Short mmCIF file of C-alpha atoms in Angstrom, two decimals:
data_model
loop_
_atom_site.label_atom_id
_atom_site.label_comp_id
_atom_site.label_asym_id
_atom_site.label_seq_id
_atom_site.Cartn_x
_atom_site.Cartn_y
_atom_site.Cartn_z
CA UNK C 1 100.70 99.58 95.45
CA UNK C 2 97.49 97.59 96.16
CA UNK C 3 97.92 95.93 98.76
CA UNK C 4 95.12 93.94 100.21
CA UNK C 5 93.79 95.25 103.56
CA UNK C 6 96.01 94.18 106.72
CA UNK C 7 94.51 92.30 109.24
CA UNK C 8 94.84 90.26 112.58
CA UNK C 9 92.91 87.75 114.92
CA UNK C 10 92.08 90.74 117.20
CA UNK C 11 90.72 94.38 116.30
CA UNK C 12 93.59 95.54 118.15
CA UNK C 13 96.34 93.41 115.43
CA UNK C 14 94.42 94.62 112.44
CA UNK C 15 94.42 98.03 113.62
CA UNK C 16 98.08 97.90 114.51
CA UNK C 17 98.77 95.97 110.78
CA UNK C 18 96.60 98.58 109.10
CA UNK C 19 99.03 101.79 111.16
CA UNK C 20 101.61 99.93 109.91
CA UNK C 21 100.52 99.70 106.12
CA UNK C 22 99.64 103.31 106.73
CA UNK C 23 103.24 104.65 107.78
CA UNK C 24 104.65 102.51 104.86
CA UNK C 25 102.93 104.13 102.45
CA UNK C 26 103.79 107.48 104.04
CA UNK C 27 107.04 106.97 103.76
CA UNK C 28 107.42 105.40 100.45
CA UNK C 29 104.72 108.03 98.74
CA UNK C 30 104.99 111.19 100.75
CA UNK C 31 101.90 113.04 101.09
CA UNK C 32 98.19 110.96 100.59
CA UNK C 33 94.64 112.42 100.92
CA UNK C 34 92.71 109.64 102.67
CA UNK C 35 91.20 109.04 99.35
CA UNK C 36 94.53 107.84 98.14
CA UNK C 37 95.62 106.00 101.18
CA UNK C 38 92.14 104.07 100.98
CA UNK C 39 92.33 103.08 97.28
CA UNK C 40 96.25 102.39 97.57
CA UNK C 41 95.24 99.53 100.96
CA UNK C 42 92.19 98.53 99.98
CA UNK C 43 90.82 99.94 103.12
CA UNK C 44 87.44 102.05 103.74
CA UNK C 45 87.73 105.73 103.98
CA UNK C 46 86.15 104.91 107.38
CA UNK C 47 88.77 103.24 108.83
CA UNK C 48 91.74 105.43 107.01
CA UNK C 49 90.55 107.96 109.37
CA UNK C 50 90.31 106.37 112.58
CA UNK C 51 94.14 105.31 111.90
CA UNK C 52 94.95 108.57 110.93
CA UNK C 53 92.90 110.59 113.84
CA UNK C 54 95.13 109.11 116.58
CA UNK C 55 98.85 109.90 114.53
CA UNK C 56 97.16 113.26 114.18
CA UNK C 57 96.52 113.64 117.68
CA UNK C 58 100.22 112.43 119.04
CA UNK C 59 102.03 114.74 115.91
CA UNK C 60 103.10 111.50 113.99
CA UNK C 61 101.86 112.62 111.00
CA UNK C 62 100.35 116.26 110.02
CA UNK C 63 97.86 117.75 107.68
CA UNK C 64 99.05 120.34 105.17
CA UNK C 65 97.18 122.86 103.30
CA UNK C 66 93.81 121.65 101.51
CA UNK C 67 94.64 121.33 97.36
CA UNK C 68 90.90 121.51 95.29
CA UNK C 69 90.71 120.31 92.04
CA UNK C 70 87.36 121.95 91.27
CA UNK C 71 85.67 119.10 91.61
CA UNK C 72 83.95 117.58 94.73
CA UNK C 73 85.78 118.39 98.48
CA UNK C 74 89.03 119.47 98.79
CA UNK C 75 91.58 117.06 98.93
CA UNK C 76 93.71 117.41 102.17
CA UNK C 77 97.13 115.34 102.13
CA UNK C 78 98.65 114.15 105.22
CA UNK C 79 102.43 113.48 105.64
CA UNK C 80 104.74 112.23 107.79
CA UNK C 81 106.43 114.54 110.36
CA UNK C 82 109.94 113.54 110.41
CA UNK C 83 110.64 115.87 113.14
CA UNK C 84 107.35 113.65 115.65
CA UNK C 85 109.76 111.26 116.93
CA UNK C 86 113.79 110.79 117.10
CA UNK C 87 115.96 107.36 117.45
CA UNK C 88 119.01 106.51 119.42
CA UNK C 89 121.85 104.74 116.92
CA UNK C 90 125.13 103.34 118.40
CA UNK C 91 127.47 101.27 116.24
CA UNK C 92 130.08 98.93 118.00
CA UNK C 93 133.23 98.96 115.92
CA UNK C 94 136.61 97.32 115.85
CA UNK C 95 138.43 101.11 117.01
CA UNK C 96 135.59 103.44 117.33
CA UNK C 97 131.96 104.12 119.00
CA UNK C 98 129.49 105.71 117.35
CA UNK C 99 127.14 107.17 118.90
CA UNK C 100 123.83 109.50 117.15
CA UNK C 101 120.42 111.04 116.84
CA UNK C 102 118.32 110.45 113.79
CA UNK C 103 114.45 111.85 112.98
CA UNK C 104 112.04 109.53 111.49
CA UNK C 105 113.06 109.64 107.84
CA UNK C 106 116.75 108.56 108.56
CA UNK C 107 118.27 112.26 108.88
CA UNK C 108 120.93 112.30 111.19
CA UNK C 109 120.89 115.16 113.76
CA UNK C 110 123.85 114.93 115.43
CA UNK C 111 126.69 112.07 115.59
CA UNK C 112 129.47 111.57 117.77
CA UNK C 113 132.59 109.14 117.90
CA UNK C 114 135.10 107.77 120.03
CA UNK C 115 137.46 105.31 120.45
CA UNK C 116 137.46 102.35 122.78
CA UNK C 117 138.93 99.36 123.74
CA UNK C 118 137.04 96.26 122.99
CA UNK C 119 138.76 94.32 125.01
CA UNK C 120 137.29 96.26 127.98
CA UNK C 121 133.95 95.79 127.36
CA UNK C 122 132.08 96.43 130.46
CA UNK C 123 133.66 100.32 130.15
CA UNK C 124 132.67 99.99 126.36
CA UNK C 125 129.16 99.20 127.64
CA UNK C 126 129.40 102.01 130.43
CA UNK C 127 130.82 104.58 127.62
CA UNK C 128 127.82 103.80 125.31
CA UNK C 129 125.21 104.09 127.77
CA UNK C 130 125.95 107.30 128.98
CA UNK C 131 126.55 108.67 125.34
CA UNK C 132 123.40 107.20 124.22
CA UNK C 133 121.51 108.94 127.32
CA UNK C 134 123.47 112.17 126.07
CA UNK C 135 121.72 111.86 122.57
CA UNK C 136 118.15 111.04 123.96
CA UNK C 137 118.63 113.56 126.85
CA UNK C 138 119.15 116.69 124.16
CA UNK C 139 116.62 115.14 121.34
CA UNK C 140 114.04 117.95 120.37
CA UNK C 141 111.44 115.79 120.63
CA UNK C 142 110.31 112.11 121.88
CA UNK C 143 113.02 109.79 121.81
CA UNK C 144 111.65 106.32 120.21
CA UNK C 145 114.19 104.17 121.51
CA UNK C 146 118.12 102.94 120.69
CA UNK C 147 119.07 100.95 118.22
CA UNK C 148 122.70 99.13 118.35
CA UNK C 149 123.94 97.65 115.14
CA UNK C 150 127.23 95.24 115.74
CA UNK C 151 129.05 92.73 113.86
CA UNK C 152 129.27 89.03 114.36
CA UNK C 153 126.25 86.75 115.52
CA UNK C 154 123.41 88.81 116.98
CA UNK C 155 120.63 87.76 119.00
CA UNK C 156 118.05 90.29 118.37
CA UNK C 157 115.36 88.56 120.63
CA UNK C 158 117.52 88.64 123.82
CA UNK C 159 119.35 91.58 122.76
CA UNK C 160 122.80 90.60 123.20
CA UNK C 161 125.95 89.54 121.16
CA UNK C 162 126.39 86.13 120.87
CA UNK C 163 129.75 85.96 119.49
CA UNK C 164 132.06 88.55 118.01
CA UNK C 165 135.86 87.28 117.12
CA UNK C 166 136.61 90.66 116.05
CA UNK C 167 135.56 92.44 119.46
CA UNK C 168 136.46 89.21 121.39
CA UNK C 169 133.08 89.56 122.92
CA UNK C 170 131.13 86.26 123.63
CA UNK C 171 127.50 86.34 125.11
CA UNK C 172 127.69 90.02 126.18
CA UNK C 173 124.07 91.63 126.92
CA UNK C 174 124.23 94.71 125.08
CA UNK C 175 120.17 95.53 125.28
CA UNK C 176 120.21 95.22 128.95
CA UNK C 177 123.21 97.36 130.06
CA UNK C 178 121.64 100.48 127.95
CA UNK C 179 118.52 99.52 128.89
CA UNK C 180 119.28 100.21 132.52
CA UNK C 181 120.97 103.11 131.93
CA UNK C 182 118.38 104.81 129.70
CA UNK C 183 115.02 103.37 130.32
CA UNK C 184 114.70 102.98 126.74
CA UNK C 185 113.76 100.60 124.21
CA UNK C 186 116.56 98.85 122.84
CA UNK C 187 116.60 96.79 119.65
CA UNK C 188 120.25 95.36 118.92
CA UNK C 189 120.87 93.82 115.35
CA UNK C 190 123.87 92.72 113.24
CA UNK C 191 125.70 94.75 111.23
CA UNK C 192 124.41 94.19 107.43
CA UNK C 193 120.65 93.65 108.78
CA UNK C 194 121.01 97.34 110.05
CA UNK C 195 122.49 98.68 106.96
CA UNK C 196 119.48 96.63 104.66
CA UNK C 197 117.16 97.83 106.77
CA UNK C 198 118.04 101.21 106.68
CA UNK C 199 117.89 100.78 102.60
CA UNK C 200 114.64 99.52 102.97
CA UNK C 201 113.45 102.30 105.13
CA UNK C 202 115.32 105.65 103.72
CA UNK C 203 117.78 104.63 100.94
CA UNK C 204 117.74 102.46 97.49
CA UNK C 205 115.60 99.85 98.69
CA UNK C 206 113.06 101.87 99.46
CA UNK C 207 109.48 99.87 98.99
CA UNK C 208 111.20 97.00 97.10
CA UNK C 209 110.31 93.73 98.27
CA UNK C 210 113.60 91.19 96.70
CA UNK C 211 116.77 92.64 97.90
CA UNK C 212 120.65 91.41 98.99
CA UNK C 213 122.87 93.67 100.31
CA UNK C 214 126.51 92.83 100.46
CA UNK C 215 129.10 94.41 102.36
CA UNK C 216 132.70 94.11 101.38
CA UNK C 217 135.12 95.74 104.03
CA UNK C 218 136.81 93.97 106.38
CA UNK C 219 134.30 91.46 106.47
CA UNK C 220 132.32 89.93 104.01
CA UNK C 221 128.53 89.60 105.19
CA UNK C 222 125.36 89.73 103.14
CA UNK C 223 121.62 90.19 103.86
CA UNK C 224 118.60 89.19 101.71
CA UNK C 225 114.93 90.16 102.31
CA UNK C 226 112.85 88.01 100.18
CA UNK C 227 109.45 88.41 101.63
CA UNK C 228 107.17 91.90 101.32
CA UNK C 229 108.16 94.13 103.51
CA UNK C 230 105.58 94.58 105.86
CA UNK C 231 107.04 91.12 107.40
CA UNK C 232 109.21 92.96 109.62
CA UNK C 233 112.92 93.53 110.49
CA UNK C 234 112.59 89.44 110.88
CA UNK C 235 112.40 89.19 107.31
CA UNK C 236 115.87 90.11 106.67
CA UNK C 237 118.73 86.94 106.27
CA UNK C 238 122.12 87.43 107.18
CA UNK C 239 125.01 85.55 106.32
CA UNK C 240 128.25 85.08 104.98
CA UNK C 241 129.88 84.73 101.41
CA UNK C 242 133.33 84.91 102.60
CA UNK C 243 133.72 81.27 101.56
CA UNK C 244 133.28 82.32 97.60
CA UNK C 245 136.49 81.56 95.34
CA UNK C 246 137.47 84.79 93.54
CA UNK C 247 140.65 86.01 91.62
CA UNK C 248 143.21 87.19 93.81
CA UNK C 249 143.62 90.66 93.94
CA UNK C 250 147.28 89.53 92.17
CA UNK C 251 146.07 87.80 89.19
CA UNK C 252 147.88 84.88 90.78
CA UNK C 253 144.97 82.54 90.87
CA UNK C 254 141.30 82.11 92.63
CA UNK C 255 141.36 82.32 96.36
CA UNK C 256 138.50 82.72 99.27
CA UNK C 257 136.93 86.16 99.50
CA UNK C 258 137.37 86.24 103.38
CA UNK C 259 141.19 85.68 102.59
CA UNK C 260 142.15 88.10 99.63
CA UNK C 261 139.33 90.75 99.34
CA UNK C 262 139.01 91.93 102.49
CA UNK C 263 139.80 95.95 103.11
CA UNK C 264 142.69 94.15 105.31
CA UNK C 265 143.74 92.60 101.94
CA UNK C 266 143.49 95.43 99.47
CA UNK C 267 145.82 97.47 101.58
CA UNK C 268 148.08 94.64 101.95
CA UNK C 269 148.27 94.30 98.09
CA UNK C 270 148.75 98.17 98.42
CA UNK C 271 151.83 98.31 100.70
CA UNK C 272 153.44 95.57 99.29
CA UNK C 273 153.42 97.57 95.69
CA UNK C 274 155.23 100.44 97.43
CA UNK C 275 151.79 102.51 97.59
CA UNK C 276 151.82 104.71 101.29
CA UNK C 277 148.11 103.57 102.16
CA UNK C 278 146.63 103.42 106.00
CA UNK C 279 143.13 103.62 104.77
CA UNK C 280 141.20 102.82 102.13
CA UNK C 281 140.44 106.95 101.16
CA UNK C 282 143.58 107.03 100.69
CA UNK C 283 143.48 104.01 97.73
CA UNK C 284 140.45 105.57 96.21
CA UNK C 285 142.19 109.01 96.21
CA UNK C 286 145.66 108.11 94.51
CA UNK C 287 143.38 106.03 92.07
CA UNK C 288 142.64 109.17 90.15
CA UNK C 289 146.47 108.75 88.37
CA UNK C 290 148.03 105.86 90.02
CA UNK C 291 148.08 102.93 87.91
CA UNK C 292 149.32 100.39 90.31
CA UNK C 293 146.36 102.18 92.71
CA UNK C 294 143.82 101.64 89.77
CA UNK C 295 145.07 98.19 88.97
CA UNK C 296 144.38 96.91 92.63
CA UNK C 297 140.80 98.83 92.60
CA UNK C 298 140.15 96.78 89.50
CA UNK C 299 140.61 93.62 90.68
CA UNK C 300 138.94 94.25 93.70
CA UNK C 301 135.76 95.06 91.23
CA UNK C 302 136.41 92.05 89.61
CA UNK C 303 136.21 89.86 92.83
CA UNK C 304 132.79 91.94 93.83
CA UNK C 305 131.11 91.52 90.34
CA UNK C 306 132.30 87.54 90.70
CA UNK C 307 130.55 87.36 94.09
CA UNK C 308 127.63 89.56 92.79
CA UNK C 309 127.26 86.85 89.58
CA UNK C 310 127.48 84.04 92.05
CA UNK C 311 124.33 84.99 94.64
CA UNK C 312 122.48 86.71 91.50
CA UNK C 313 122.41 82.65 89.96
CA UNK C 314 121.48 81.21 93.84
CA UNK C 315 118.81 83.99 94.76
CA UNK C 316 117.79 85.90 91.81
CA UNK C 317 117.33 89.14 93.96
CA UNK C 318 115.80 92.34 91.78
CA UNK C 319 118.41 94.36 93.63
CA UNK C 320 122.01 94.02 94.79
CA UNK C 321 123.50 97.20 97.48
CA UNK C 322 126.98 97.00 96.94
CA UNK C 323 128.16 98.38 100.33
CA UNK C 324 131.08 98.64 102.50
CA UNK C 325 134.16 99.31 99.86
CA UNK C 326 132.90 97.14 97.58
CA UNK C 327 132.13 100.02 95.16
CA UNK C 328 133.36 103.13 97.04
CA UNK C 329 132.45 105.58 94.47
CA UNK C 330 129.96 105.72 91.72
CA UNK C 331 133.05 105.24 89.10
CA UNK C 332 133.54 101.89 90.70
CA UNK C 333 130.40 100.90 90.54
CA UNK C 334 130.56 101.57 86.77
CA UNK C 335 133.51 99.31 86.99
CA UNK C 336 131.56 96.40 88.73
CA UNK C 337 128.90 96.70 86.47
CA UNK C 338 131.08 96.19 83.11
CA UNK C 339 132.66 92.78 84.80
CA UNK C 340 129.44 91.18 85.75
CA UNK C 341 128.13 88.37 83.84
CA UNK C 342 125.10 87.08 84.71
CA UNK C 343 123.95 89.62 87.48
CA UNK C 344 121.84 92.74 85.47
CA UNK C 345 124.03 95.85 85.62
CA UNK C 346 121.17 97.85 86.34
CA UNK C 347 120.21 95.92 89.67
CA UNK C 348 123.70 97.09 91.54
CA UNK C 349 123.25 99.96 93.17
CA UNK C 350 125.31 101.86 96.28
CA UNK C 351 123.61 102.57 99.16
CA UNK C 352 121.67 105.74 99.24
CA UNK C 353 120.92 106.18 102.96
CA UNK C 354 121.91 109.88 103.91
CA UNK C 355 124.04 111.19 106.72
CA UNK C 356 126.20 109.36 109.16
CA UNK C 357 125.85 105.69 107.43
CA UNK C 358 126.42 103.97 110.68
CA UNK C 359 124.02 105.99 112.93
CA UNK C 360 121.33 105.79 109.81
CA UNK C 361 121.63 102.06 109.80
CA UNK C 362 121.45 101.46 113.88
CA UNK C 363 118.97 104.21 114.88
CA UNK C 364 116.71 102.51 111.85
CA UNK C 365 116.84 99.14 113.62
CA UNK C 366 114.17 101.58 115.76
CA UNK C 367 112.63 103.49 113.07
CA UNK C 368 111.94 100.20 111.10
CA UNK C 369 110.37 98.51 113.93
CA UNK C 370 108.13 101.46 114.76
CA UNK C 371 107.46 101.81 110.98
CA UNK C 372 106.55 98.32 110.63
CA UNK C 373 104.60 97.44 114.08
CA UNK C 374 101.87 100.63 113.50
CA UNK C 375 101.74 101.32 117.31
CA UNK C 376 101.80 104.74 118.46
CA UNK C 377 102.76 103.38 122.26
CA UNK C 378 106.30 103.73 121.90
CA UNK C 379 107.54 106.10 124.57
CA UNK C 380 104.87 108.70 123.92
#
């Protein structure tokens, strides 16, 4: 890794930068000997163990059994412990809530889901507070704080949504209604910046530094992080290729992606064949033998590898996370992969984030800023 030594205006930043470098590593590496962590950040072995002495002593991280080689003192690796410290995740979606607990290496604990009516949205604020304080109140250990993913445009610094047309929500305060009902820190993000952060943090993007994420489902929303890492959940772009011109999924021309490939779209295409589809599972699924099924999974690859080809040429990312349906399986990734053109077929990958995908992705909003801020404050 070699990265240069972190460091800030005031003892108390650098320390905080160096944590943060620390954690990182931790998480990317698994178990270091201070040795390693030193020669890895450029730091002294000095001041590796005043940042480690003070995770030690709160549980963040934990020594395991001393390894000798024979030669000179025992190495003793230190590690993570996953089980330290627990995140809040609740995901705002068109039908459902979802509401779950998550340790510190993205493993979700427990989930639970609901449906709601967005158009009541101070009871949909009332329903997620109280589920949220469910999840903290039967954590098995400190709860860091909640993190909300939700589509549309997010203001992360205030903490609210600043307009959703699929909710129907405009300026609605999200961080402060959970906040108040909690006492918790609340960190509320958009959709795909959740998701690529939670790649970054658990899954395939795991201590890359140039990734874009795109999420094909009933929406079409990217994010890009093109700046190291250690710049923080800021770092991550969002935006929108719905505009893109790809061939409709009937091979009767070029249309806008927002218009013809959205999940809304393929199952269109579907019941207008004469396929009996609510859901996309259940395209996937009679795509093992179906060939009007396969056809319309086809050219919905073909519209995601023209979209990948199009931002590979603008932003030249070393990685592209085809989430969402965009490749549902890893057989239609394969089929991505053989239409693209200029994108690399090794650089599309599927997410790899385990468990409940949408509590993963919100409850790392938390994890990532904890991860990435080195400060061993948060509710301890």
């Amino acid at each position: 890794m070699n990265h240069p030594a972190l460091s800030g205006t005031q003892p108390r930043q650098a320390r905080q930068a160096n944590t943060a470098a620390v954690l990182q590593l931790l998480v990317q590496r698994g178990p270091l000997a201070r040795r390693e962590i030193a020669t890895e950040l450029s730091l002294n072995h000095g001041s590796v163990s005043r940042i480690i002495e003070p995770l030690l002593s709160v549980g963040i991280v934990r020594e395991l059994v001393e390894h000798s080689t024979g030669v000179g003192r025992p190495r003793v690796p230190v590690a993570l412990d996953p089980s330290s410290r627990y995140a809040v995740g609740v995901h705002f979606g068109l039908e459902r809530i979802t509401v779950g607990l998550t340790d510190l290496v993205g493993h979700c604990v427990r989930a639970h889901t609901e449906n709601h009516d967005p158009a009541d949205r101070v009871g949909t604020l009332r329903r997620a507070a109280e589920l949220a304080a469910e999840m903290a109140g039967c954590a098995p250990g400190p709860v860091l704080g909640i993190g909300v993913a939700v589509g549309g445009e997010v203001d992360r610094v205030t903490g609210r949504v600043v307009r959703n047309g699929v909710l129907g929500w405009v300026d609605v305060r999200v961080a402060d209604r959970l906040r108040e009902r909690t006492g918790l820190d609340v960190v509320v993000d958009g959709n795909v910046c959740a998701l690529l952060g939670a790649e970054l943090t658990f899954g395939a993007g795991l201590g890359q530094h140039s990734v874009l994420y795109l999420f094909v489902g009933n929406v079409a929303e990217m994010g890009f992080l093109g700046q190291p890492r250690a710049t923080g959940p800021d770092g991550i772009v969002q935006g929108s290729f719905g505009r893109i011109l790809v061939p409709d999924l009937t091979g009767g021309g070029y249309a806008r992606l927002g218009e013809c490939g959205t999940d809304v779209a393929l199952l269109a295409a579907a019941r207008s064949a004469g396929l009996a589809v609510t859901s996309l599972t259940d395209l996937v699924r009679l795509a093992e033998a179906d060939p009007i099924a396969i056809r319309l999974l086809e050219a919905r690859s073909a519209q995601v590898a023209a979209v990948a080809d199009t931002v590979y040429d603008l932003m030249r990312p070393r990685m592209i996370i085809l989430g969402g349906s965009g490749a549902p399986s890893d057989r239609w990734l394969e089929v991505v992969r053989d239409r693209v053109e200029t994108a690399p077929p090794e650089a599309l990958v599927r997410p790899r984030s385990s468990g409940n995908t949408l509590v993963t992705a919100a409850a790392g909003l938390v994890v990532r800023a904890f991860f990435t801020t080195g400060s061993t404050e948060w509710n301890v």
